[in-house]
Short mmCIF file of C-alpha atoms in Angstrom, two decimals:
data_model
loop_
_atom_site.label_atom_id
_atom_site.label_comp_id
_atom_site.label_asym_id
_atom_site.label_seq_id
_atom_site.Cartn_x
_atom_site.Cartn_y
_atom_site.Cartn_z
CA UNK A 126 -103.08 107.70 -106.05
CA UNK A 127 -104.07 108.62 -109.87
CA UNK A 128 -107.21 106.69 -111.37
CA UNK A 129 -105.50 106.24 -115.50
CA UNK A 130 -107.81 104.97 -118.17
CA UNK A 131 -106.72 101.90 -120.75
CA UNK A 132 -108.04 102.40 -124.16
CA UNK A 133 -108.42 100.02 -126.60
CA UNK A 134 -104.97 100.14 -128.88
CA UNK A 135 -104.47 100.29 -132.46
CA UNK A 136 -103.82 96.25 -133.66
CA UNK A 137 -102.74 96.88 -136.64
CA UNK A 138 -103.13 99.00 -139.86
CA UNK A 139 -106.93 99.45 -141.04
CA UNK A 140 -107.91 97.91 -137.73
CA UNK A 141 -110.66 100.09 -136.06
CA UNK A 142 -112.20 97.95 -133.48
CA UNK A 143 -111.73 94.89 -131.22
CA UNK A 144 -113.74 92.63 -129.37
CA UNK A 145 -113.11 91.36 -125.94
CA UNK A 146 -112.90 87.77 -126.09
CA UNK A 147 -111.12 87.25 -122.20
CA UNK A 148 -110.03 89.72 -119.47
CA UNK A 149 -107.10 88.38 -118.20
CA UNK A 150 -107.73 90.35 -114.84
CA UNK A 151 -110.11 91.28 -112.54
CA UNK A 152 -110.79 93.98 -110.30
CA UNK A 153 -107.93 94.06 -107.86
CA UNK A 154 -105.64 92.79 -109.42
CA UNK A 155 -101.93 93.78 -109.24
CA UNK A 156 -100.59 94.65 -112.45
CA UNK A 157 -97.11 96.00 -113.76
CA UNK A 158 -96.24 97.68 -117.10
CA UNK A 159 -96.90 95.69 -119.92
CA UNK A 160 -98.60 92.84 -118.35
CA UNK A 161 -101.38 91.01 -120.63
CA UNK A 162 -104.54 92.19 -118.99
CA UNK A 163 -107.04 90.93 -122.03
CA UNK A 164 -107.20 89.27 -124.99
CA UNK A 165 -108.56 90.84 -128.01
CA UNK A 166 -110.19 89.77 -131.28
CA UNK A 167 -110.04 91.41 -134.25
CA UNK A 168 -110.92 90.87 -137.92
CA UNK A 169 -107.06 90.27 -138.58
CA UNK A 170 -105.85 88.96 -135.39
CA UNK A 171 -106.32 87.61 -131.86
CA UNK A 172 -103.59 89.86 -129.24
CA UNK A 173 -103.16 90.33 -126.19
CA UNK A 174 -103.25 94.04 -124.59
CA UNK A 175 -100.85 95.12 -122.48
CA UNK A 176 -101.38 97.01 -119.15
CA UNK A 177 -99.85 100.95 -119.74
CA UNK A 178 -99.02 101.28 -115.78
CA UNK A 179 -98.22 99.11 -112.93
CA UNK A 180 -101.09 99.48 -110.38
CA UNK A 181 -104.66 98.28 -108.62
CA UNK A 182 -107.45 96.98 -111.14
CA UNK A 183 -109.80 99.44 -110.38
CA UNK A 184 -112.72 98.82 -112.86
CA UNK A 185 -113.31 97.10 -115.88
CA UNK A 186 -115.68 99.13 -117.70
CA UNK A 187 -116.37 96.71 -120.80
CA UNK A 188 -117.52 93.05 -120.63
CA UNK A 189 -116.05 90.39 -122.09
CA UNK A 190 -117.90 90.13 -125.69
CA UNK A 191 -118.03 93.80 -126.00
CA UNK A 192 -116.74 95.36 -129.43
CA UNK A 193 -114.82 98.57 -128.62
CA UNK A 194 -113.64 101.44 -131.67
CA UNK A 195 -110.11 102.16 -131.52
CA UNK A 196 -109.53 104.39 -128.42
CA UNK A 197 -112.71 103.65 -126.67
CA UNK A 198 -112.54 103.45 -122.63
CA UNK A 199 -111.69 99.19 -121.36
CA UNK A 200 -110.71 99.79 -117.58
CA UNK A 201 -109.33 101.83 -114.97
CA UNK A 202 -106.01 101.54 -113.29
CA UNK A 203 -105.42 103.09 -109.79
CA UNK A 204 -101.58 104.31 -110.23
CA UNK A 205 -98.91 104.24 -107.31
CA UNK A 206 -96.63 107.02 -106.99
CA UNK A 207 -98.62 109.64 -108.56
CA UNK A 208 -99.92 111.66 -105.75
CA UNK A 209 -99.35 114.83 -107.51
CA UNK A 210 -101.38 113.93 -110.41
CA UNK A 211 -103.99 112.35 -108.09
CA UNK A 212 -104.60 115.28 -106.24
CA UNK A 213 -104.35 117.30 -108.73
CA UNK A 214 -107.24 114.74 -110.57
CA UNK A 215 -109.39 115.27 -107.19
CA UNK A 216 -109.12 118.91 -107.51
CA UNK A 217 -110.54 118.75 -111.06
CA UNK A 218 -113.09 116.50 -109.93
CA UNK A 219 -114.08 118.96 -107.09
CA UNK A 220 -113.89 122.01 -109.27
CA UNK A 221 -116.71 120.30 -111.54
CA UNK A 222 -118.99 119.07 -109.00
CA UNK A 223 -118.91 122.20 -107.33
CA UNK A 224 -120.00 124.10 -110.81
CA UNK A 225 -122.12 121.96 -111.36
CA UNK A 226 -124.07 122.56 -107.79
CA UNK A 227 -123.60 125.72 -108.37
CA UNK A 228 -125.30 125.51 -111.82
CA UNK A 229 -128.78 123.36 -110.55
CA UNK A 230 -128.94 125.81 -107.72
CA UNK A 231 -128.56 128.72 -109.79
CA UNK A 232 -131.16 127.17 -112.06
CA UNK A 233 -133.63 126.00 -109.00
CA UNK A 234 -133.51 129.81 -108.03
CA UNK A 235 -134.99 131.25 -111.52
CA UNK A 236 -138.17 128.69 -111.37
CA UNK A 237 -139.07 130.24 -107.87
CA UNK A 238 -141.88 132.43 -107.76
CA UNK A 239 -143.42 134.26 -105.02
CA UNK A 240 -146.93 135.20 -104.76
CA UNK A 241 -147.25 138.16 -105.81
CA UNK A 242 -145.23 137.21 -109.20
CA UNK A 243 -147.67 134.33 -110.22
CA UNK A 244 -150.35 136.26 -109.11
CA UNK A 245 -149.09 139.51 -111.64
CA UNK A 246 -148.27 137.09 -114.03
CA UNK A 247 -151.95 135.47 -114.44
CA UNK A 248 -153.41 138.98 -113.90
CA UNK A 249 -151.35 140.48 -117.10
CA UNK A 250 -150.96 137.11 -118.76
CA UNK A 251 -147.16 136.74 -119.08
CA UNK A 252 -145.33 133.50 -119.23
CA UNK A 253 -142.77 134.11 -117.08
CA UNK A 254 -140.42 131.86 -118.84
CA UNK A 255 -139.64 134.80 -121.13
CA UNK A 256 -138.97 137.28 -117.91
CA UNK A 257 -135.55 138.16 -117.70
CA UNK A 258 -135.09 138.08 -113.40
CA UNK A 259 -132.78 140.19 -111.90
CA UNK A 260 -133.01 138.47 -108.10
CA UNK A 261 -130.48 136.48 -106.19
CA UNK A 262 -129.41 133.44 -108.98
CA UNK A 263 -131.67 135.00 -111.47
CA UNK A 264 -135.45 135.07 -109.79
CA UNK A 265 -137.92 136.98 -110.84
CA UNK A 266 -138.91 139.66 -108.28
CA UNK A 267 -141.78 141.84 -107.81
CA UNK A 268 -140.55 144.82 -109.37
CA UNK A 269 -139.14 143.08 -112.39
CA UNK A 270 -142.85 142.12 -113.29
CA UNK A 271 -144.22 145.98 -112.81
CA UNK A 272 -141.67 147.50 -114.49
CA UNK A 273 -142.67 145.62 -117.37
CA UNK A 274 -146.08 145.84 -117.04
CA UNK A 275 -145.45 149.36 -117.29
CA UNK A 276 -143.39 148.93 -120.38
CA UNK A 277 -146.52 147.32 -122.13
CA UNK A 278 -145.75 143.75 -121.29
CA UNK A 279 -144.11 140.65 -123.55
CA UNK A 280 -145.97 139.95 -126.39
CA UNK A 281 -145.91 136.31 -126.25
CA UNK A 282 -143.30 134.37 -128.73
CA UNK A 283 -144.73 132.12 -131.46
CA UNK A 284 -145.56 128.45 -130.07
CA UNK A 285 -142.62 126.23 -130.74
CA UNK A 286 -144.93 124.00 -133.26
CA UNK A 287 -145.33 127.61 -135.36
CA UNK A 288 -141.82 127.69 -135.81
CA UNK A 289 -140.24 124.36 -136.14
CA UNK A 290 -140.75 124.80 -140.10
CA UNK A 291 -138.92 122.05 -140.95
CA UNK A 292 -140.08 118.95 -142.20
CA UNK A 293 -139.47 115.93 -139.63
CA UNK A 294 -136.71 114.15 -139.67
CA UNK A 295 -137.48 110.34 -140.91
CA UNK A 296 -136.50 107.93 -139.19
CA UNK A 297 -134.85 105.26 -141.08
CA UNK A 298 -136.09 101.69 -140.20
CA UNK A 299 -133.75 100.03 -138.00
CA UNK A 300 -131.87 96.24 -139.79
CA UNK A 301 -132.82 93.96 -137.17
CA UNK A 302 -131.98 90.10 -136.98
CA UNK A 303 -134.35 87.64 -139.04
CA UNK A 304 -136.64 86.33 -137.00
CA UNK A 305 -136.13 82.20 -137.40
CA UNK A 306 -138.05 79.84 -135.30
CA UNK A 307 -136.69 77.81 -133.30
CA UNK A 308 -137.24 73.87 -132.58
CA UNK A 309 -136.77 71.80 -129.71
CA UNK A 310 -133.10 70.20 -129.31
CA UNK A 311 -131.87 73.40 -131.90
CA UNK A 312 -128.55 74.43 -130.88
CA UNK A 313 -127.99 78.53 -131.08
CA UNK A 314 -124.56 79.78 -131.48
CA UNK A 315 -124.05 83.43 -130.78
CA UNK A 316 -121.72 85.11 -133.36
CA UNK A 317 -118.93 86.89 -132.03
CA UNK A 318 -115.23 87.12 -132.42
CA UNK A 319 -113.87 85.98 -135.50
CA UNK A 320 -117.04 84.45 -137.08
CA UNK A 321 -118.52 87.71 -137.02
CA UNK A 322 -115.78 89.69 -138.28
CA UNK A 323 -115.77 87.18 -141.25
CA UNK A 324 -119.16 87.84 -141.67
CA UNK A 325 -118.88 91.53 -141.46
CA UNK A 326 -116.12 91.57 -144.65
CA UNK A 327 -118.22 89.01 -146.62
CA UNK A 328 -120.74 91.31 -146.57
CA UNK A 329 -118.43 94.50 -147.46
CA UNK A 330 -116.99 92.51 -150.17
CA UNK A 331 -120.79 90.97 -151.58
CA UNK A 332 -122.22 94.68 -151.08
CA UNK A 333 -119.22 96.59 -152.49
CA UNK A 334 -117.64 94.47 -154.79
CA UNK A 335 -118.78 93.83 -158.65
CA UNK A 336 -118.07 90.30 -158.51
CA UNK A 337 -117.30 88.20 -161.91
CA UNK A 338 -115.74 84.89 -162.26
CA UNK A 339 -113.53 82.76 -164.29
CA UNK A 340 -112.05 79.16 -164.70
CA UNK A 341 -109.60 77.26 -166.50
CA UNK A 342 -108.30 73.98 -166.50
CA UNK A 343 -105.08 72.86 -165.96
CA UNK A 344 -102.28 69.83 -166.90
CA UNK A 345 -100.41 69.63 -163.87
CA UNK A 346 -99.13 65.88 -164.96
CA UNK A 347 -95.23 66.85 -164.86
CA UNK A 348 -95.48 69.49 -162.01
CA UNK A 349 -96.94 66.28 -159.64
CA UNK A 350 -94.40 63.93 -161.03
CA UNK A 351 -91.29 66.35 -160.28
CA UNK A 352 -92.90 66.92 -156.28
CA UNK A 353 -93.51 63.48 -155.66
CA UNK A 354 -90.08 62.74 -156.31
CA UNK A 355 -88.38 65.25 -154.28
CA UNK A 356 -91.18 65.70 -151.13
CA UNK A 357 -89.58 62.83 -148.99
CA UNK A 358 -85.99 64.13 -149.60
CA UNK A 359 -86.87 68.02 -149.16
CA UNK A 360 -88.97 67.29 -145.93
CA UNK A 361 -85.78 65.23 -144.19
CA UNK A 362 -82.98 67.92 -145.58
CA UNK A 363 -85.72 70.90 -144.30
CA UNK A 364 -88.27 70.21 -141.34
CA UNK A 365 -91.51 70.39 -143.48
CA UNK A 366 -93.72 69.64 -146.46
CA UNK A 367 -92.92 70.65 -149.93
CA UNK A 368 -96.44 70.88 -150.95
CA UNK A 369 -97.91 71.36 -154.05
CA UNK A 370 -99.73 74.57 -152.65
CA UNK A 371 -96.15 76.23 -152.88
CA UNK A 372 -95.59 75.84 -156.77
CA UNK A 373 -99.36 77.43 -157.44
CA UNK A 374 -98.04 80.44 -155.35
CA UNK A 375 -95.01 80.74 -156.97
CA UNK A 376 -96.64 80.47 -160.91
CA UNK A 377 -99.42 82.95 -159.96
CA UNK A 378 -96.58 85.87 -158.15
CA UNK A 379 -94.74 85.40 -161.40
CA UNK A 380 -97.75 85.64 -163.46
CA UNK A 381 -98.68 88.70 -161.28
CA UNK A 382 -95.60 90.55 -161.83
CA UNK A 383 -96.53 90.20 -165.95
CA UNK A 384 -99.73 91.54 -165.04
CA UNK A 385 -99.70 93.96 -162.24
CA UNK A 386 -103.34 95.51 -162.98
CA UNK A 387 -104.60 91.99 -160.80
CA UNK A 388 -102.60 93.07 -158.14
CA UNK A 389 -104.58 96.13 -157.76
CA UNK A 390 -107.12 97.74 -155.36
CA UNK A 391 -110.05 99.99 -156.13
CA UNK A 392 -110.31 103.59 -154.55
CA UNK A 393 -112.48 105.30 -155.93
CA UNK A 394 -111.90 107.70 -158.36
CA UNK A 395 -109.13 105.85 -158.80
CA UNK A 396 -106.90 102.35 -159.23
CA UNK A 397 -104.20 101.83 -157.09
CA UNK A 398 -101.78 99.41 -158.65
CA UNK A 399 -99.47 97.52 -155.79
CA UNK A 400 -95.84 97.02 -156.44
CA UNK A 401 -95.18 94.77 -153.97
CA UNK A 402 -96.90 91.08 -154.51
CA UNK A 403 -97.87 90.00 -151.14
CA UNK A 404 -99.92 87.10 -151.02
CA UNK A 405 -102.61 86.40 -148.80
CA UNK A 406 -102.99 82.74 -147.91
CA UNK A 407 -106.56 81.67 -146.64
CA UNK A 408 -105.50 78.86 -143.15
CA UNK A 409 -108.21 77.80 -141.07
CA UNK A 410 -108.11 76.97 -137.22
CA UNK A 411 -111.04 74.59 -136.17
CA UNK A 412 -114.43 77.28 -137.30
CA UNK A 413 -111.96 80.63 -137.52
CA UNK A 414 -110.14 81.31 -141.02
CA UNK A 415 -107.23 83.93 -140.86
CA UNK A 416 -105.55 85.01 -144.11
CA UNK A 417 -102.10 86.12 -143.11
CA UNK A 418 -99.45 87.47 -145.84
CA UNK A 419 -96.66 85.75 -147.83
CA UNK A 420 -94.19 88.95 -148.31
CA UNK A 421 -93.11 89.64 -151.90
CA UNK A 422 -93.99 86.09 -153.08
CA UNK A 423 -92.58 87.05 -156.06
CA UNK A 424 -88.88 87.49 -155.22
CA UNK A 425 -88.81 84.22 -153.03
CA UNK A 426 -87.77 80.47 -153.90
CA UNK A 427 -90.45 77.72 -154.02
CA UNK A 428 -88.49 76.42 -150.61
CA UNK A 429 -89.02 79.75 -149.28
CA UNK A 430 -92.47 80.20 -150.30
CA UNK A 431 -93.09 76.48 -148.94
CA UNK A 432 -91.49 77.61 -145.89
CA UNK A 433 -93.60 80.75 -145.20
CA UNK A 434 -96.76 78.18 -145.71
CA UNK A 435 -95.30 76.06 -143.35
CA UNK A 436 -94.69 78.88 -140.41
CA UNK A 437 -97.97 80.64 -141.47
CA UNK A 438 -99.99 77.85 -141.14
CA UNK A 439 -98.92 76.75 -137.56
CA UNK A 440 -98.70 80.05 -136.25
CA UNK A 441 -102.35 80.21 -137.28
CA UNK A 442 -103.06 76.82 -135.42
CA UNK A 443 -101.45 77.78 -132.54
CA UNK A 444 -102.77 81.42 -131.84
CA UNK A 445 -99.39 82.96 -132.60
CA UNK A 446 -100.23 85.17 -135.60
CA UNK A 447 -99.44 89.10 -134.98
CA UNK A 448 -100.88 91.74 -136.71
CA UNK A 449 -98.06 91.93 -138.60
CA UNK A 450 -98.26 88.98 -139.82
CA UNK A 451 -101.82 90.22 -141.79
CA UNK A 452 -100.95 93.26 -143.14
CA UNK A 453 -100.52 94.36 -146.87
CA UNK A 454 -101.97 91.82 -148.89
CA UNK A 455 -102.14 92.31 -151.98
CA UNK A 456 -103.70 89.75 -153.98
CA UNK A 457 -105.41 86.23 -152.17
CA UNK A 458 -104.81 82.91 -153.29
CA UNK A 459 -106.56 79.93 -151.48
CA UNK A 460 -106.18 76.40 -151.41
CA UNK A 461 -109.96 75.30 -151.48
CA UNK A 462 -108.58 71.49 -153.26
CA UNK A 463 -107.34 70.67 -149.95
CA UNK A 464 -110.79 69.78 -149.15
CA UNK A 465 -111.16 68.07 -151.96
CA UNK A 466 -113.51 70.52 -154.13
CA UNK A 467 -112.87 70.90 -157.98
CA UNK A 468 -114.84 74.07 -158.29
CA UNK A 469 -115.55 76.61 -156.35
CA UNK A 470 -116.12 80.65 -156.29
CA UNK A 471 -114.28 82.77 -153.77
CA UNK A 472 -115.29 85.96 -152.45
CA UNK A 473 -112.61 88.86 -152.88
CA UNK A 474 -110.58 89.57 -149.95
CA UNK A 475 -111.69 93.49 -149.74
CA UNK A 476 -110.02 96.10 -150.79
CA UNK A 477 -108.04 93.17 -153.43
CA UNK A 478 -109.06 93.34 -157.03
CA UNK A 479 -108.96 89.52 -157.14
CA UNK A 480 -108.76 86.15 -155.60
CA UNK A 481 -107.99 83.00 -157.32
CA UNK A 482 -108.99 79.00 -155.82
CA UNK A 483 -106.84 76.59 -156.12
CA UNK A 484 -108.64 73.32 -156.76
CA UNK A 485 -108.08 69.54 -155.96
CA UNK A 486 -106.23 67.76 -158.42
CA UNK A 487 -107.62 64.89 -159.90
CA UNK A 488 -105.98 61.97 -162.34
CA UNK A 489 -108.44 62.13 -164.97
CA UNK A 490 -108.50 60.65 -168.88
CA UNK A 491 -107.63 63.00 -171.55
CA UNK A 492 -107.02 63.07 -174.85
CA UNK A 493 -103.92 64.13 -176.40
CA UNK A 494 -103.19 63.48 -180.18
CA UNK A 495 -106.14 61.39 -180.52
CA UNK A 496 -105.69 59.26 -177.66
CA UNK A 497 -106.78 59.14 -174.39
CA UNK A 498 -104.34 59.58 -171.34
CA UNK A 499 -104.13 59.17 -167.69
CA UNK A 500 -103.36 63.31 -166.73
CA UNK A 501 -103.25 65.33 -163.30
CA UNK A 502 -105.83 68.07 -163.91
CA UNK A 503 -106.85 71.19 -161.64
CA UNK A 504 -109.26 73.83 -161.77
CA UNK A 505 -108.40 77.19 -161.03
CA UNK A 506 -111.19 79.65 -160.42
CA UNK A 507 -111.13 83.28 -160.89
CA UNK A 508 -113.29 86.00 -158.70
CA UNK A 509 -112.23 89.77 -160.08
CA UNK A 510 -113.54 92.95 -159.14
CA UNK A 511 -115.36 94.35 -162.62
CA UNK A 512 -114.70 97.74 -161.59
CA UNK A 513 -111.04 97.18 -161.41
CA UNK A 514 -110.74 93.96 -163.95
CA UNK A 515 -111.99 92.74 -167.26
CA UNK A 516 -112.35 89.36 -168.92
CA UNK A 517 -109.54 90.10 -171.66
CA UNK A 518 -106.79 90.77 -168.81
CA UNK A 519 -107.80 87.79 -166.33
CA UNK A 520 -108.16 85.51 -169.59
CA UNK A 521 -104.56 86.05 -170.52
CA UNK A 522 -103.34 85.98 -166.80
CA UNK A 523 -104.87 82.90 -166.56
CA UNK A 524 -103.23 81.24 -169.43
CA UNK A 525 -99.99 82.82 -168.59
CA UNK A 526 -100.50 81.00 -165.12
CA UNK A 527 -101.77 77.92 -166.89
CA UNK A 528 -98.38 77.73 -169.06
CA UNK A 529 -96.03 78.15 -165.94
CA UNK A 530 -97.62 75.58 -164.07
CA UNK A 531 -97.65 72.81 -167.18
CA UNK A 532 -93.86 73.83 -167.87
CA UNK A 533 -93.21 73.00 -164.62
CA UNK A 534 -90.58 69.75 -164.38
CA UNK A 535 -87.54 68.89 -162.47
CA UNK A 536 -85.67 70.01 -165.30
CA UNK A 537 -86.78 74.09 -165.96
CA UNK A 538 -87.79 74.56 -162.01
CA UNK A 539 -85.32 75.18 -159.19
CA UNK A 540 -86.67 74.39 -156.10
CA UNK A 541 -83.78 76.61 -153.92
#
């Protein structure tokens, strides 16, 4: 029998840590290869993790809550059919413990003292600590303390406070939790899982990022018109919505590709500019929000955008969503009107130059050519890393997203 160790995997790119949200096992347990023996959370992603060996829970050495780096020791598996290696991991085991007897006693021998040594030793005033023995495991004999008597004795080293030098090390204040009172019939909530990875890139993004913001309004009159009259048709010919969230994506990838520097990430002593447009989607699952990636936006159909939405957004729901299925955003656009808000500032989705809210639309009177008229407005608001991005550049994306989205009519937009 071997004893194998199950480290916590790598979920996906930039992930460095996961929390334990449920074993799946207990100690045990039968297991084979590639059975599901705990579900993990990470910032991106809930998974499963998959057992390396078939074999005998033998320990779990992390609780369920626990937030282990990439790598980091979850659980023992006791392995069938490896005697070789387990004897072989025995042996190893032996060979330490015995060194490591062998290494106190060795130790216990040099702080033994006879008689006649502490006696010498008061007599001539040496600390024997700085007597080099030459007994059995190092002890200091009798003759070890004449000869150097005879030699003139040990001139006694500098206390250690004399030499330590250098100034002490300060010890930086440790961030603890506010301390908030708490009332009768108050309900605490501990944070953990996804709630406190949000709250761990909120305040990256807040403590990193240069935040500015922006806002324009927009006549959306003929894009509403055109999907109201194909929504019922398009959801019986396809299986879901045609929502109006899909035409926003689709004016703001184009509007992207005309301006690449908002689909950019800061690194430092430098600005990496993405070629691919992969937009991030913000979809929210009861109190968790997940922000998995719509795949070069910019090459795909409004049906095909609608369509990624669709599977997205129920994947989401369901639990489904793979690490895959987070990776390589580029640039984050979110759908705060759904819940009815007209204004709103988003916080960047970190290491993204930008993120842009779409708001609710609202029939409200305008005038045009003197006269006041019945028009579909929205809001879109602008969040834009000032390191990265400037007013003059988001201005004219803006309006360049603005004029896609008010030429948009059944007659100059395809939907396939």
């Amino acid at each position: 029998m071997a004893l194998e160790k199950i480290n916590m995997p790598q979920l996906g790119e930039s992930v460095t840590e996961g929390t334990i949200n449920t074993w799946l096992v207990k100690v045990g347990d039968q297991v084979n290869k590639y059975d599901p023996i705990a579900e993990v959370m990470t910032d991106k992603v809930n998974a499963e993790v998959p057992s390396s060996f078939t074999g005998t829970i033998k320990e779990l050495v992390a609780a369920e809550g626990d937030t282990l780096s990439v790598g980091e020791l979850m659980c023992y598996v006791e392995v069938e059919g490896s005697e070789e290696a387990g004897e072989q991991q025995v042996e190893e085991e032996n060979t330490k413990k015995t060194t490591s007897t062998a290494s106190r006693e060795e130790s216990s021998m040099k702080t033994r003292y006879s008689p006649a040594v502490l006696k010498l030793s008061q007599e001539h005033n040496i600390p024997l600590d700085q007597v080099t023995g030459t007994g059995r495991g190092g002890r200091i004999t009798r003759k070890d303390m004449e000869k150097l008597i005879a030699s003139g004795g040990v001139t006694p080293s500098p206390t250690k406070e004399a030499v330590n030098t250098k100034p002490e090390k300060k010890t930086e204040p440790t961030q603890s939790a506010p301390s908030i009172s708490v009332s009768q019939g108050d309900i605490e909530i501990p944070v953990t899982g996804v709630r406190k990875a949000i709250a761990k890139n909120m305040v990256t993004s807040k403590t990193e990022i240069p935040h500015a913001w922006m806002m324009i309004e927009v006549d959306v009159t003929d894009l509403v018109t055109y999907r109201n009259s194909m929504k019922d048709k398009f959801k019986k010919a396809e299986g879901f919505n045609l929502t109006f969230f899909a035409f926003f994506v689709k004016a703001i990838s184009t509007a992207l590709k005309e301006f690449p520097q908002l689909n950019s990430s800061w690194a430092g002593d430098k600005i990496i500019q993405r070629k691919d447009i992969n937009m991030s989607i913000a979809v929210a699952k009861g109190q968790e929000l997940f922000v998995p990636v719509i795949k070069n936006a910019d090459e795909k159909s409004i049906k095909g955008i609608a369509k990624d939405i669709h599977l997205l957004a129920d994947k989401a729901r369901t639990g489904s969503l793979t690490a895959k299925d987070m990776e390589g955003g580029t640039f984050t656009v979110n759908n705060t009107g759904s819940f009815g808000s007209v204004q709103s500032m988003g916080v960047i989705n970190h290491p993204q130059a930008a993120i842009l809210q779409v708001e609710s639309i609202v029939k409200r009177p305008v005038i045009i050519n003197d006269m006041f008229a019945a028009r579909d407005m929205v809001n879109l608001c602008l969040s834009l890393d000032h390191r990265v991005l400037d007013g003059l550049i988001c201005g004219q994306f803006l309006a360049r997203v603005k004029q896609l989205l008010e030429q948009t009519n059944s007659e100059n937009t395809p939907i396939y």
